[in-house]
CSV table of C-alpha atoms in Angstrom, one decimal:
chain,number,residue,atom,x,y,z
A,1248,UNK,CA,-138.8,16.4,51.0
A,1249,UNK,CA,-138.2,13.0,50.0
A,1250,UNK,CA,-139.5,12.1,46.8
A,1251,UNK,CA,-142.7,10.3,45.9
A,1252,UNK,CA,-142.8,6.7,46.2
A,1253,UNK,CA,-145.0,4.4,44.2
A,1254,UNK,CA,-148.4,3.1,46.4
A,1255,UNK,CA,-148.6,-0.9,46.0
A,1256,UNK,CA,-152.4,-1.9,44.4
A,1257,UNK,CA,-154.3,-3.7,46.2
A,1258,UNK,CA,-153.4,-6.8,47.9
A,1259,UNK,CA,-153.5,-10.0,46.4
A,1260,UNK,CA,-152.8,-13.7,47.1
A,1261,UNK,CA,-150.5,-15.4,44.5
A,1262,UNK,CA,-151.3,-19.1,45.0
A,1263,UNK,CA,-150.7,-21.9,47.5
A,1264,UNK,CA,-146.4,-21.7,48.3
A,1265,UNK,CA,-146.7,-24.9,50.8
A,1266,UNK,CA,-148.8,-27.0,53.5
A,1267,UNK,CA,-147.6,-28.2,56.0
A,1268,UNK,CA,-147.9,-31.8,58.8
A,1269,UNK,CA,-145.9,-33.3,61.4
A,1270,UNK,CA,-145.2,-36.8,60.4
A,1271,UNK,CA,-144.0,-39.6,62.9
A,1272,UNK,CA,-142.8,-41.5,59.9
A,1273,UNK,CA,-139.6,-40.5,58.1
A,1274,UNK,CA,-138.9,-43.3,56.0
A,1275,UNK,CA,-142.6,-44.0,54.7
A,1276,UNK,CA,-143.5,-40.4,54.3
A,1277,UNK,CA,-140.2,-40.4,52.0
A,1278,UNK,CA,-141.3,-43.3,50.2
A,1279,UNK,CA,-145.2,-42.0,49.5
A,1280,UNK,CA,-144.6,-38.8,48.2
A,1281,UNK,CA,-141.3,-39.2,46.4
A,1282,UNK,CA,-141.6,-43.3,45.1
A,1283,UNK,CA,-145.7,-43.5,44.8
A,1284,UNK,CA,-146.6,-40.0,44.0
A,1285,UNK,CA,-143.3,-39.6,42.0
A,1286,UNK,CA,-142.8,-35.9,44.1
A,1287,UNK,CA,-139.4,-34.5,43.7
A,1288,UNK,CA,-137.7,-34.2,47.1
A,1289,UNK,CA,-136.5,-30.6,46.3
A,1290,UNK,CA,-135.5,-28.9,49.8
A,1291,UNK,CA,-135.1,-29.7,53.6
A,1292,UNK,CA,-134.3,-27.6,56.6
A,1293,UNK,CA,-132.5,-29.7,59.3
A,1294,UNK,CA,-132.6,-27.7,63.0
A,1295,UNK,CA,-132.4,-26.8,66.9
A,1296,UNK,CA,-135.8,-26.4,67.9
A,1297,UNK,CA,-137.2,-22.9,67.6
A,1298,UNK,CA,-137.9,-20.6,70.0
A,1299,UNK,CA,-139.6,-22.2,73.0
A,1300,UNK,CA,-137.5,-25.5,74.8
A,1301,UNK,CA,-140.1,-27.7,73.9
A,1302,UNK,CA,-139.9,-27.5,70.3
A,1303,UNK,CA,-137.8,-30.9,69.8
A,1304,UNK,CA,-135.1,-30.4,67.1
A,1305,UNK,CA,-136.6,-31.1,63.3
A,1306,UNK,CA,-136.4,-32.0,59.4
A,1307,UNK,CA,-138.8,-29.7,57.4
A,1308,UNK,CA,-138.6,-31.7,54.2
A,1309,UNK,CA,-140.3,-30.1,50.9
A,1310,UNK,CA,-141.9,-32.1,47.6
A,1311,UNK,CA,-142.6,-30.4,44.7
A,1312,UNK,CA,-146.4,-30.7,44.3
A,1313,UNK,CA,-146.5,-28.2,41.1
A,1314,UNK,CA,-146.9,-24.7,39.6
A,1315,UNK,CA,-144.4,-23.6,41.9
A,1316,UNK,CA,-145.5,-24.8,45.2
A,1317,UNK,CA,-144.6,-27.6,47.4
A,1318,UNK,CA,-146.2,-30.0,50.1
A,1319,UNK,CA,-143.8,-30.3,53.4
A,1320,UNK,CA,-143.5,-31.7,57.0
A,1321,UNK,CA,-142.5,-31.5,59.9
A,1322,UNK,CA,-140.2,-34.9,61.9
A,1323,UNK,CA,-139.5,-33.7,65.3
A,1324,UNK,CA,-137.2,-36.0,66.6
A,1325,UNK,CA,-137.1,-38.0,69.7
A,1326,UNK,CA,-140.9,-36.5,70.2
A,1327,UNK,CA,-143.5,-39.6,70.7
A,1328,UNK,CA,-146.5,-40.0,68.1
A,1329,UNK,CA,-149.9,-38.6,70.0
A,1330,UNK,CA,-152.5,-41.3,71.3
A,1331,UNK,CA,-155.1,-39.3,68.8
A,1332,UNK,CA,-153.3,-40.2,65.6
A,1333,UNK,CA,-151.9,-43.3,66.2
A,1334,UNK,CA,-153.5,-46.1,63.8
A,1335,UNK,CA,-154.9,-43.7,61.5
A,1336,UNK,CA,-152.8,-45.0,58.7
A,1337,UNK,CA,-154.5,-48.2,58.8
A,1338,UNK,CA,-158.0,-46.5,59.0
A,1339,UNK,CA,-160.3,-47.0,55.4
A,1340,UNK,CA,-160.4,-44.2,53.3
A,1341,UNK,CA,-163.4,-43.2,54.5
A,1342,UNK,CA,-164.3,-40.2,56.3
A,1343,UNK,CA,-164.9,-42.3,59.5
A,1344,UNK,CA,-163.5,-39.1,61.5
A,1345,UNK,CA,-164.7,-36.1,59.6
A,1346,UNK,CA,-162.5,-33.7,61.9
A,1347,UNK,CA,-159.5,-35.0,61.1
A,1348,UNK,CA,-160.4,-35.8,57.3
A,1349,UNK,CA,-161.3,-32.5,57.1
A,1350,UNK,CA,-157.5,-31.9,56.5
A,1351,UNK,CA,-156.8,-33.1,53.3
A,1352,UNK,CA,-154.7,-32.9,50.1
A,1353,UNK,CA,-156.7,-32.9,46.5
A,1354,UNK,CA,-154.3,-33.6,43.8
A,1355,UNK,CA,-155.4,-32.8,40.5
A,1356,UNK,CA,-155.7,-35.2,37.4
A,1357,UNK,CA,-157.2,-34.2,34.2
A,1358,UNK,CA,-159.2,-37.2,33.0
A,1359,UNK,CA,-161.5,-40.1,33.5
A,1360,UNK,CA,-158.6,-42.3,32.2
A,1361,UNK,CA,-155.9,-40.4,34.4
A,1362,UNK,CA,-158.1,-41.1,37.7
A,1363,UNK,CA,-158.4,-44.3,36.8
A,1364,UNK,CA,-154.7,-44.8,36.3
A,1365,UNK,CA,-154.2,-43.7,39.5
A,1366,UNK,CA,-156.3,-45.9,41.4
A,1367,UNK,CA,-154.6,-48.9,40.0
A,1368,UNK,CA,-151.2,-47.1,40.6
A,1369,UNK,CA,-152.0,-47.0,43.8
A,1370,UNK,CA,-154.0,-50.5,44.4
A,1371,UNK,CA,-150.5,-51.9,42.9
A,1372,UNK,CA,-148.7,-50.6,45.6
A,1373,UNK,CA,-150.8,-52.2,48.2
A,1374,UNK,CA,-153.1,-49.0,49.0
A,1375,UNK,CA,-156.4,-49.4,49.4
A,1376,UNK,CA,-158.3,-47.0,47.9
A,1377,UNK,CA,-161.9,-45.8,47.6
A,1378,UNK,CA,-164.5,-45.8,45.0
A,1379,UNK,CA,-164.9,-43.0,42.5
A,1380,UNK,CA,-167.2,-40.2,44.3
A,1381,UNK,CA,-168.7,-37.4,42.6
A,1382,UNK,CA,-169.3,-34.1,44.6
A,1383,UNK,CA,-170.8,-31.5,42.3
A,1384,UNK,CA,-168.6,-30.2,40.5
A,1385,UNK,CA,-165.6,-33.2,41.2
A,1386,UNK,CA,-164.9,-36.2,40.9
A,1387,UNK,CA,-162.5,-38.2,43.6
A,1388,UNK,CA,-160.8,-41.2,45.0
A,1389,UNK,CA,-159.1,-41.5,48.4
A,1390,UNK,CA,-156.2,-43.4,50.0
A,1391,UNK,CA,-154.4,-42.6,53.2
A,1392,UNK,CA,-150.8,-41.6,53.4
A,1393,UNK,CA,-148.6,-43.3,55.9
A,1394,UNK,CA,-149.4,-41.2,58.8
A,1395,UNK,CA,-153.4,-41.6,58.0
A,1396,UNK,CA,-153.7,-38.0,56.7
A,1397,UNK,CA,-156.5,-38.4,54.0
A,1398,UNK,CA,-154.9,-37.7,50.3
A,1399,UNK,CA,-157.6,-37.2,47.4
A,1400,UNK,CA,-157.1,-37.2,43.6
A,1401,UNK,CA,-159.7,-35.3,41.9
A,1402,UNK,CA,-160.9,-34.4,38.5
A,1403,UNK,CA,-163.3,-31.3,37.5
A,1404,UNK,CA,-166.0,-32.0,36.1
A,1405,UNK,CA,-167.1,-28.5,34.4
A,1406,UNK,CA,-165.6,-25.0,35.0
A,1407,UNK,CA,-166.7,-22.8,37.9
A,1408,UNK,CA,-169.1,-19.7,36.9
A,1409,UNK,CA,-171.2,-16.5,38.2
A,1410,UNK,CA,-173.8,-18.6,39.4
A,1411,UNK,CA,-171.5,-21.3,41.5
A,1412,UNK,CA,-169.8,-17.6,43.1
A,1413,UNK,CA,-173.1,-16.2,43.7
A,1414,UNK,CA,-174.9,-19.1,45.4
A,1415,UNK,CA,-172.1,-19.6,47.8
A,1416,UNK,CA,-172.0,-16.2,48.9
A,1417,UNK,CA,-176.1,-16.6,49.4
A,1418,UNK,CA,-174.9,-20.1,51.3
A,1419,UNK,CA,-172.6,-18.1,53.7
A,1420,UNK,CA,-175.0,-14.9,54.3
A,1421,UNK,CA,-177.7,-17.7,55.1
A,1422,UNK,CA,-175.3,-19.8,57.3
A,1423,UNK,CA,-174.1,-16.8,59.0
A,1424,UNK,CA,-177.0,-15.1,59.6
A,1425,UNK,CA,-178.7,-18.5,61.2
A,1426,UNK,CA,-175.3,-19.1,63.5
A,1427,UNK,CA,-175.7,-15.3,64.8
A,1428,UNK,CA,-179.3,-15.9,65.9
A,1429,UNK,CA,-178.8,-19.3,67.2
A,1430,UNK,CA,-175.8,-17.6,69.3
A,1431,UNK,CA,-178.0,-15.1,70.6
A,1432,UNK,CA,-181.1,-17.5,71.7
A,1433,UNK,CA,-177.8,-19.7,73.6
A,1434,UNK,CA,-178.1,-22.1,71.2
A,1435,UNK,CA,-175.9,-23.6,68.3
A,1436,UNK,CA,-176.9,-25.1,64.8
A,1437,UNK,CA,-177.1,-28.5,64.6
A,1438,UNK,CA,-178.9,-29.4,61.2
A,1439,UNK,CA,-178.3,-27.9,57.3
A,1440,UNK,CA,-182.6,-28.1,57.5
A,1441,UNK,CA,-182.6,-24.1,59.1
A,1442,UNK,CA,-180.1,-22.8,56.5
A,1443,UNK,CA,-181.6,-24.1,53.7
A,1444,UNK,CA,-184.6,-22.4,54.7
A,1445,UNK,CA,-182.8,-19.1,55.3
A,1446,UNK,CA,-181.4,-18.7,51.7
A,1447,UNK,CA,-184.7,-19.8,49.8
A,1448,UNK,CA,-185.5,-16.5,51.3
A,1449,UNK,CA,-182.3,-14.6,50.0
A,1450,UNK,CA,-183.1,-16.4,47.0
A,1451,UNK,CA,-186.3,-15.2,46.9
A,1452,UNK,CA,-185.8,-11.6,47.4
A,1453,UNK,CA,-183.0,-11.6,45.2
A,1454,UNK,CA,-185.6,-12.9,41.8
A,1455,UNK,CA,-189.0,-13.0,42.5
A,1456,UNK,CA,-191.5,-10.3,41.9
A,1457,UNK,CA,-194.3,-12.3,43.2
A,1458,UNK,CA,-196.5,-10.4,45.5
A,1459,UNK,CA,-199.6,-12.8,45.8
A,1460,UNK,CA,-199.4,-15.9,48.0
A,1461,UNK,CA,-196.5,-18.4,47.3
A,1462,UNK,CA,-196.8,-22.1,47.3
A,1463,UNK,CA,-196.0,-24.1,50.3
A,1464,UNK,CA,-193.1,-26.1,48.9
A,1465,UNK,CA,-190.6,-24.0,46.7
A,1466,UNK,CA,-187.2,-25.6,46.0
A,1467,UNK,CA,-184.5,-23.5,44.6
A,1468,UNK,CA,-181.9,-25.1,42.1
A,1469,UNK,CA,-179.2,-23.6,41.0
A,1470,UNK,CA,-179.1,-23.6,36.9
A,1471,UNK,CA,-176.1,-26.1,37.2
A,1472,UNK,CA,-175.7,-29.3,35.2
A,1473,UNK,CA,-175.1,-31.7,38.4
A,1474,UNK,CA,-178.8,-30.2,40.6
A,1475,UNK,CA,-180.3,-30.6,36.3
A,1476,UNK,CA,-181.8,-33.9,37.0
A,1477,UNK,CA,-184.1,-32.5,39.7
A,1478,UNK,CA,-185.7,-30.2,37.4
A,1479,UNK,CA,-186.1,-32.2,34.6
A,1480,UNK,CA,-188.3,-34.5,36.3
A,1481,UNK,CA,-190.3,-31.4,37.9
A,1482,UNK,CA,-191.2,-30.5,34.7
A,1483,UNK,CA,-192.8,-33.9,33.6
A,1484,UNK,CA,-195.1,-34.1,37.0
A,1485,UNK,CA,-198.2,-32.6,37.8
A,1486,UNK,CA,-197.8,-32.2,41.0
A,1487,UNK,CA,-195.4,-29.1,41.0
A,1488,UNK,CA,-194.5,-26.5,38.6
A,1489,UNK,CA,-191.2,-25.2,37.5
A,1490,UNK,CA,-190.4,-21.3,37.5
A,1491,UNK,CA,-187.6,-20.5,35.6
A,1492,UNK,CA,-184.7,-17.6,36.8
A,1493,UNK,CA,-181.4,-16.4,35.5
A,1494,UNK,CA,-179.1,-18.2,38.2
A,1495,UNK,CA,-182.1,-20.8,39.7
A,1496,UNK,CA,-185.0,-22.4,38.4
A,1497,UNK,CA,-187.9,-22.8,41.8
A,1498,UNK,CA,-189.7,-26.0,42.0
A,1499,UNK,CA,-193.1,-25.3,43.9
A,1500,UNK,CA,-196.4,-26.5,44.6
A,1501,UNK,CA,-199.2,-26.7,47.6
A,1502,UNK,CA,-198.8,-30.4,48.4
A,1503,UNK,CA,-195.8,-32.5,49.4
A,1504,UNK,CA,-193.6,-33.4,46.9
A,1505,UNK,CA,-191.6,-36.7,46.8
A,1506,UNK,CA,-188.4,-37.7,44.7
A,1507,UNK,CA,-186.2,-40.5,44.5
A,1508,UNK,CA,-182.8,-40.5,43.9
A,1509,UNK,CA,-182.7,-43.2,41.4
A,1510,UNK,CA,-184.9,-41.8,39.5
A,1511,UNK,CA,-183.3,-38.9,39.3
A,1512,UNK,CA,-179.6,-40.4,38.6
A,1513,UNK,CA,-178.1,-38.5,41.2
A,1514,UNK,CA,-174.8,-40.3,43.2
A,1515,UNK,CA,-175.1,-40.1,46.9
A,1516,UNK,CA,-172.6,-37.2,47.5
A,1517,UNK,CA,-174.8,-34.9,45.4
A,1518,UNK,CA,-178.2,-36.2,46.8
A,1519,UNK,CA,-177.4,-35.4,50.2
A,1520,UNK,CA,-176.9,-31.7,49.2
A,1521,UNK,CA,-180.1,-31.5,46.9
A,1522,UNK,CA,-181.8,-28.5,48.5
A,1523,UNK,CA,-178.1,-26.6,48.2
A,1524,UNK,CA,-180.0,-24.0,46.6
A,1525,UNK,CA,-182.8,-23.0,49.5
A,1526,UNK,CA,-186.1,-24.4,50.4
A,1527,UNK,CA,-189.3,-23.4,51.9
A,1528,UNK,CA,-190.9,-26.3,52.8
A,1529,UNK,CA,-190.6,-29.1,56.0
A,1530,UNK,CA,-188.0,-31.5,54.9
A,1531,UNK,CA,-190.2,-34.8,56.5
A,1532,UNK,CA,-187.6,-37.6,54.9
A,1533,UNK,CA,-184.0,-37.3,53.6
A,1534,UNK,CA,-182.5,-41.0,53.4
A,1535,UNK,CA,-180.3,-42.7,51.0
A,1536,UNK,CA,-183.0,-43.0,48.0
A,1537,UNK,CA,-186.1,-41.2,49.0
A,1538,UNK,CA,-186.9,-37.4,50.0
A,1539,UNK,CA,-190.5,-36.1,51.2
A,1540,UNK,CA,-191.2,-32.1,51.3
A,1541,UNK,CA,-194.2,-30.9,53.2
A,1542,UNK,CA,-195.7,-27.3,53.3
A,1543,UNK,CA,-194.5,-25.5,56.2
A,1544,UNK,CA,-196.9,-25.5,59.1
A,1545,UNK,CA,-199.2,-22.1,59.4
């Protein structure tokens, strides 16, 4: 009988070790990460291909990108740049071609002044780089590296809570649930409208007690600083009321509710994802400034 050996607890993740690219660009990728972004060079594997006898021969070179982890690629030589990726590095940062921004680096500062260092650190070296853009809970610039891959440098803007954990997993269980019926009807989503509608009722059953008949419009926001604004003017109208709840406030009434986003102070990156939270309600206009709920239909 051999003796007893300890059981491992349950698995865990430790962090980020290293992302990887391919890069087409040896001598610019070098000069980015290690000159601009002041990464140390800390590693590199020089090889035969692996494996299969197309896999070209390569330099995996490593940067240290922090708290023990490191950002690498991959320069197959002799192999040709694709047609797909060619001229991205002279592309705006802009999310122009939201598949292939999709893949990006955020690099963490930790102030106002810091992002703002970097943006001239990086317009000094001839980058052209993006406004300042606030998404919720961040706020970012963007530049493109040399091989177009989008780089962002990001700053939070309040810690993450309960509430920001439990409204995404009400997010996922409405987006979920809406892809698996659209999937069995043949049919694929196509608009954020359906799954906004599909967690107000999550929401809903998770805090209301409400038997009698419900307004036509109710908007759920998440009791967050950034969705605040929307609120606030709710309660100053008297066209809608505002319920309170523990994790969000619902913003209801029986005839259609308008708001602007000027008036509400809101940048365009969170006013685009106003109705985060759920809504009941026929989204008629969503635009850059205005927005215009209707009661559903009976």
């Amino acid at each position: 009988m051999t003796s007893c050996q300890t059981m491992p607890g349950p698995l865990r993740l430790h962090g980020v070790d290293h992302t990887a690219r391919p890069t087409w660009r040896l001598r610019a990728t070098v000069a980015f990460y290690r000159d601009v972004l002041g990464l140390p060079l800390v590693h590199v594997i020089s090889a035969r291909g692996w494996g299969p006898r197309t896999h070209p021969d390569f330099l995996h070179f490593f940067f240290d990108s922090g708290q023990g982890s490191t950002i690498a690629f991959f320069y197959y030589l002799g192999s040709e740049e694709p047609e797909s990726v060619q001229g991205r590095s002279r592309m705006r940062p802009l999310p122009d071609d939201h598949i292939g921004d999709a893949t990006h680096t955020a690099w963490l500062v930790q102030s106002e002044d810091e992002l703002k260092a970097w943006k001239k650190k990086l317009e000094d070296a001839g980058l052209e780089v993006s406004v300042e853009t606030r998404h919720e809970v961040i706020e970012s610039i963007y530049v493109r590296d040399p091989n177009g891959y989008f780089i962002e440098f990001t700053r939070k803007l309040r810690p993450l809570g309960k509430i920001d954990a439990l409204d995404a997993d009400l997010t996922l269980q409405a987006a979920i649930q809406a892809e698996d019926e659209a999937l069995a009807a043949g049919t694929r989503i196509s608009h954020i409208d359906g799954i906004w509608a599909r967690k107000a009722a999550l929401v809903e059953a998770l805090q209301s007690d409400h038997d009698g008949k419900r307004p036509g419009v109710r908007i759920f926001v998440p009791r967050v600083e950034e969705f605040a604004p929307l609120v606030r003017d709710a309660e100053q109208r008297d066209d809608c009321a505002v319920v309170q709840g523990e994790y969000f406030d619902c913003i209801q009434g029986d005839a259609p509710l308008e708001f602007r986003r000027k008036t509400l102070g809101l940048k365009p990156a969170v006013w685009y994802g106003l109705f985060t939270g759920g809504v009941s309600g026929t989204i008629a206009v969503l635009d850059r400034d205005h927005v215009r709920i209707e009661p559903m239909a009976a």
